[in-house]
C-alpha cells in the first residue's frame, strides 16, 4: 500500500520529454496541500456538531425548550375554559355579560395552581400528574352533567334535597347528552395522546415558580375585587351575595363557573 506513492514520486522526478520538439523540460514542482492532522491519525476530523454516527449534525434544541415551557403554562387554562364553557352551553345557561368575565378570572388562579404543582418533579412524573388532574376534573364535569340530566340541578355537598342516581338514570343522561359528554372528554383525550408533544411540563426554575405564584395571587385579588363591585346592589342574586351570603348552585355556576361553585359549596358545607 505504501509503494504506490513512492513510484508516483519517482516518475514525477523525471523530466518531461516533448516528442515534437525533441526537448525535455524539468518537472514542475507541485504544491503540496497541507492536511489537518487529527489527534488520532486513524479518525477523520469531523465538525464539532457531528457525532460521527451517520445521522448528520446535532440539532440545537436550546431554543425549542423554553418555547415548550412557555406553552405548558397554557394547558390548564385552555382545558378549564373548554370544560366550563362547554358545560354552560350543554345546560343552557342564561346569557350574562359578566358571567364569562367572572369565570375567566376564577379559572386562572386554579389553572396556575395545577400548573405549578406539575413543575416540581421530572417531566415523566409531571405528565402523569397532569393527566391525573385532567381526568379528575373531567369526571367532576361529567358527573354534574349526568346529574343535571336527571334533576335539572347540580349536585351539592351542602344540599339537603340531593337525589340518587341509578344505572338507568346514568345511561339515560349519557344518551341525552352524548354529544356534550364526548365534547367534555376532549382535553383529557388530547392530554393522553398528543399533549406530551406540545405541553412538556418540564421541571422549571425557582424564578418561574415565583412568577406563577404571583399570577395566582394577582388574579385571585382581581376576581374578588370584581365581585365586590356589586356589593351595593339590591339584587338578591347579585354577584356579591351569591359569592358571600346566599349559595345557590345553578345561579352560582352560571355566574362564576362550576369549579368556583364547587369551592363555594364545600366552603358552605364546612361552615
C-alpha positions as CSV (number, residue, x, y, z in Angstrom):
1,X,0.0,0.0,0.0
2,X,2.9,2.3,0.6
3,X,4.7,1.5,-2.8
4,X,2.3,3.5,-4.9
5,X,3.1,7.0,-3.6
6,X,6.8,6.3,-3.9
7,X,6.5,5.1,-7.5
8,X,4.5,8.2,-8.4
9,X,7.1,10.4,-6.8
10,X,9.8,8.6,-8.8
11,X,8.0,9.3,-12.2
12,X,7.3,12.8,-11.2
13,X,11.0,13.4,-10.7
14,X,11.9,12.6,-14.4
15,X,12.0,15.5,-16.9
16,X,9.1,15.8,-19.3
17,X,10.1,14.9,-22.9
18,X,8.4,16.6,-25.9
19,X,8.3,14.3,-29.0
20,X,7.6,17.3,-31.4
21,X,10.5,19.5,-30.4
22,X,12.8,16.8,-29.0
23,X,13.4,18.8,-25.9
24,X,12.9,17.9,-22.3
25,X,11.7,20.2,-19.6
26,X,12.4,20.0,-15.9
27,X,9.5,18.6,-13.8
28,X,7.2,21.2,-12.3
29,X,7.1,21.5,-8.6
30,X,3.7,20.5,-7.3
31,X,2.2,22.5,-4.5
32,X,1.8,20.2,-1.5
33,X,-1.6,20.7,0.2
34,X,-1.5,20.8,3.9
35,X,-3.9,18.5,5.6
36,X,-5.3,18.9,9.0
37,X,-3.9,16.3,11.3
38,X,-6.2,14.9,13.9
39,X,-5.1,13.7,17.3
40,X,-5.7,10.1,16.2
41,X,-4.5,9.7,12.7
42,X,-6.9,6.9,12.1
43,X,-10.0,9.0,12.8
44,X,-11.0,11.8,10.4
45,X,-11.7,15.2,11.7
46,X,-15.4,16.0,12.0
47,X,-17.3,19.2,12.7
48,X,-18.0,20.0,16.3
49,X,-21.7,19.4,15.8
50,X,-21.3,15.9,14.3
51,X,-21.1,12.8,16.5
52,X,-19.9,10.8,13.5
53,X,-22.7,8.2,13.9
54,X,-24.0,8.6,10.4
55,X,-27.1,10.6,11.5
56,X,-25.9,14.0,10.5
57,X,-25.4,17.1,12.6
58,X,-26.6,17.6,16.1
59,X,-29.9,19.6,16.3
60,X,-29.9,22.5,18.5
61,X,-32.9,22.2,20.8
62,X,-31.9,25.0,23.2
63,X,-34.3,27.4,21.5
64,X,-37.2,24.9,21.4
65,X,-37.1,24.0,25.1
66,X,-38.0,27.5,26.5
67,X,-40.8,27.8,23.9
68,X,-42.3,24.5,25.0
69,X,-42.0,25.5,28.7
70,X,-44.0,28.7,27.9
71,X,-46.7,26.6,26.1
72,X,-47.0,24.4,29.1
73,X,-48.5,27.3,31.1
74,X,-51.5,27.5,28.8
75,X,-52.6,23.8,29.0
76,X,-54.7,24.0,32.2
77,X,-56.3,27.4,31.3
78,X,-57.3,26.2,27.9
79,X,-58.6,22.9,29.3
80,X,-60.6,24.6,32.1
81,X,-62.0,27.2,29.8
82,X,-63.1,24.5,27.4
83,X,-64.8,22.5,30.1
84,X,-66.5,25.4,31.7
85,X,-68.0,26.9,28.6
86,X,-69.0,23.6,27.1
87,X,-70.9,22.8,30.2
88,X,-72.6,26.2,30.1
89,X,-73.7,25.5,26.6
90,X,-74.8,22.0,27.5
91,X,-77.1,23.1,30.4
92,X,-78.3,26.2,28.5
93,X,-77.1,28.8,31.0
94,X,-78.7,32.2,30.7
95,X,-76.7,34.8,28.9
96,X,-75.0,37.3,31.2
97,X,-72.2,39.6,30.1
98,X,-70.5,39.4,33.4
99,X,-70.5,35.6,33.5
100,X,-67.6,35.0,31.1
101,X,-65.5,37.7,32.8
102,X,-66.1,36.2,36.3
103,X,-65.5,32.6,35.0
104,X,-62.2,33.6,33.4
105,X,-61.0,35.5,36.4
106,X,-61.6,32.5,38.7
107,X,-60.2,29.9,36.3
108,X,-56.7,31.4,36.0
109,X,-55.7,31.0,39.7
110,X,-56.9,27.4,39.8
111,X,-55.2,26.6,36.5
112,X,-51.9,28.2,37.5
113,X,-52.0,26.3,40.8
114,X,-52.3,23.0,38.9
115,X,-49.5,24.0,36.6
116,X,-47.3,24.9,39.5
117,X,-47.8,21.5,41.1
118,X,-46.9,19.8,37.8
119,X,-43.4,21.5,37.6
120,X,-41.6,20.2,40.7
121,X,-40.7,16.7,39.5
122,X,-39.3,15.1,36.3
123,X,-41.0,15.5,33.0
124,X,-42.5,12.0,33.2
125,X,-43.9,12.4,36.7
126,X,-45.2,15.9,35.8
127,X,-47.0,14.5,32.8
128,X,-48.6,11.7,34.9
129,X,-49.8,14.4,37.4
130,X,-51.2,16.5,34.5
131,X,-53.2,13.5,33.2
132,X,-54.5,12.6,36.7
133,X,-55.6,16.2,37.4
134,X,-57.3,16.5,34.0
135,X,-59.0,13.1,34.4
136,X,-60.4,14.1,37.9
137,X,-61.6,17.5,36.8
138,X,-63.2,15.9,33.7
139,X,-65.0,13.4,35.9
140,X,-66.4,16.2,38.0
141,X,-67.9,17.9,35.0
142,X,-69.2,14.6,33.5
143,X,-70.8,13.7,36.8
144,X,-72.5,17.1,37.1
145,X,-73.7,16.9,33.6
146,X,-75.2,13.4,34.3
147,X,-76.8,14.6,37.5
148,X,-78.2,17.7,35.7
149,X,-79.7,15.4,33.1
150,X,-81.7,13.7,35.8
151,X,-82.7,16.5,38.1
152,X,-82.0,19.7,36.1
153,X,-79.9,20.8,39.0
154,X,-76.3,20.3,40.2
155,X,-75.2,18.0,43.0
156,X,-74.1,19.9,46.1
157,X,-72.5,18.7,49.3
158,X,-74.4,21.2,51.3
159,X,-77.7,20.5,49.6
160,X,-80.5,18.8,51.6
161,X,-82.5,17.7,48.6
162,X,-80.0,15.8,46.6
163,X,-81.3,12.7,44.8
164,X,-79.8,9.4,43.9
165,X,-78.7,8.1,40.5
166,X,-79.4,4.6,39.3
167,X,-77.5,2.9,36.5
168,X,-80.6,3.5,34.3
169,X,-80.5,7.3,35.2
170,X,-76.8,7.5,34.3
171,X,-77.4,5.7,31.0
172,X,-80.3,7.9,30.1
173,X,-78.4,11.1,30.9
174,X,-75.4,10.0,28.8
175,X,-77.7,9.1,25.9
176,X,-79.5,12.5,26.1
177,X,-76.2,14.5,26.4
178,X,-74.0,12.1,24.4
179,X,-72.6,14.9,22.2
180,X,-71.7,17.1,25.1
181,X,-70.5,14.1,27.1
182,X,-67.9,13.4,24.4
183,X,-67.0,17.1,24.0
184,X,-66.1,17.3,27.6
185,X,-63.6,14.5,27.1
186,X,-61.6,16.4,24.6
187,X,-59.0,18.0,27.0
188,X,-58.3,14.6,28.6
189,X,-58.0,12.7,25.3
190,X,-55.7,15.4,24.0
191,X,-53.5,15.3,27.1
192,X,-53.0,11.5,27.0
193,X,-52.4,11.3,23.2
194,X,-50.5,14.2,21.7
195,X,-50.4,16.6,24.6
196,X,-46.9,15.5,25.7
197,X,-45.5,16.7,22.4
198,X,-46.9,20.2,22.9
199,X,-47.1,20.7,26.7
200,X,-44.0,19.1,28.1
201,X,-44.4,20.0,31.8
202,X,-40.6,20.0,32.4
203,X,-39.2,21.0,35.8
204,X,-38.9,24.8,35.9
205,X,-36.6,27.0,37.9
206,X,-37.4,28.9,41.0
207,X,-38.0,32.3,39.4
208,X,-40.6,30.7,37.1
209,X,-42.3,29.2,40.1
210,X,-42.4,32.5,41.8
211,X,-43.9,34.1,38.7
212,X,-46.7,31.5,38.7
213,X,-47.4,32.1,42.3
214,X,-47.6,35.9,41.7
215,X,-50.1,35.3,38.9
216,X,-52.2,33.2,41.2
217,X,-52.3,35.9,43.8
218,X,-52.9,38.7,41.3
219,X,-55.9,37.0,39.6
220,X,-57.4,36.0,42.9
221,X,-57.3,39.6,44.0
222,X,-58.8,40.7,40.7
223,X,-61.6,38.2,40.9
224,X,-62.6,39.0,44.5
225,X,-62.3,42.7,43.7
226,X,-64.6,42.3,40.7
227,X,-67.2,40.6,42.8
228,X,-67.1,43.3,45.5
229,X,-68.1,45.9,42.9
230,X,-71.7,44.6,43.2
231,X,-71.8,44.8,47.0
232,X,-74.1,47.8,46.9
233,X,-76.5,46.2,44.5
234,X,-80.0,45.4,45.8
235,X,-80.4,42.4,43.5
236,X,-80.9,39.3,45.7
237,X,-78.8,37.3,43.2
238,X,-76.0,39.8,42.8
239,X,-72.5,38.5,42.3
240,X,-71.5,39.7,45.8
241,X,-74.5,37.9,47.5
242,X,-74.0,34.7,45.5
243,X,-70.4,34.6,46.4
244,X,-70.6,35.6,50.1
245,X,-74.0,35.1,51.6
246,X,-76.5,33.1,49.5
247,X,-75.4,29.9,47.9
248,X,-77.5,28.6,45.0
249,X,-75.7,26.1,42.8
250,X,-77.3,26.9,39.4
251,X,-77.1,30.7,39.6
252,X,-73.6,30.4,41.1
253,X,-72.5,28.1,38.3
254,X,-73.9,30.5,35.7
255,X,-72.1,33.4,37.2
256,X,-68.7,32.0,38.3
257,X,-68.4,28.6,36.7
258,X,-68.6,25.1,38.0
259,X,-65.2,24.9,39.7
260,X,-65.8,28.0,41.8
261,X,-69.3,26.7,42.6
262,X,-67.7,23.5,43.9
263,X,-65.4,25.5,46.1
264,X,-68.2,27.7,47.5
265,X,-70.3,24.5,48.0
266,X,-67.5,22.8,50.1
267,X,-66.9,26.1,52.0
268,X,-70.6,26.4,52.7
269,X,-70.9,22.8,53.9
270,X,-68.0,23.2,56.3
271,X,-69.3,26.4,57.8
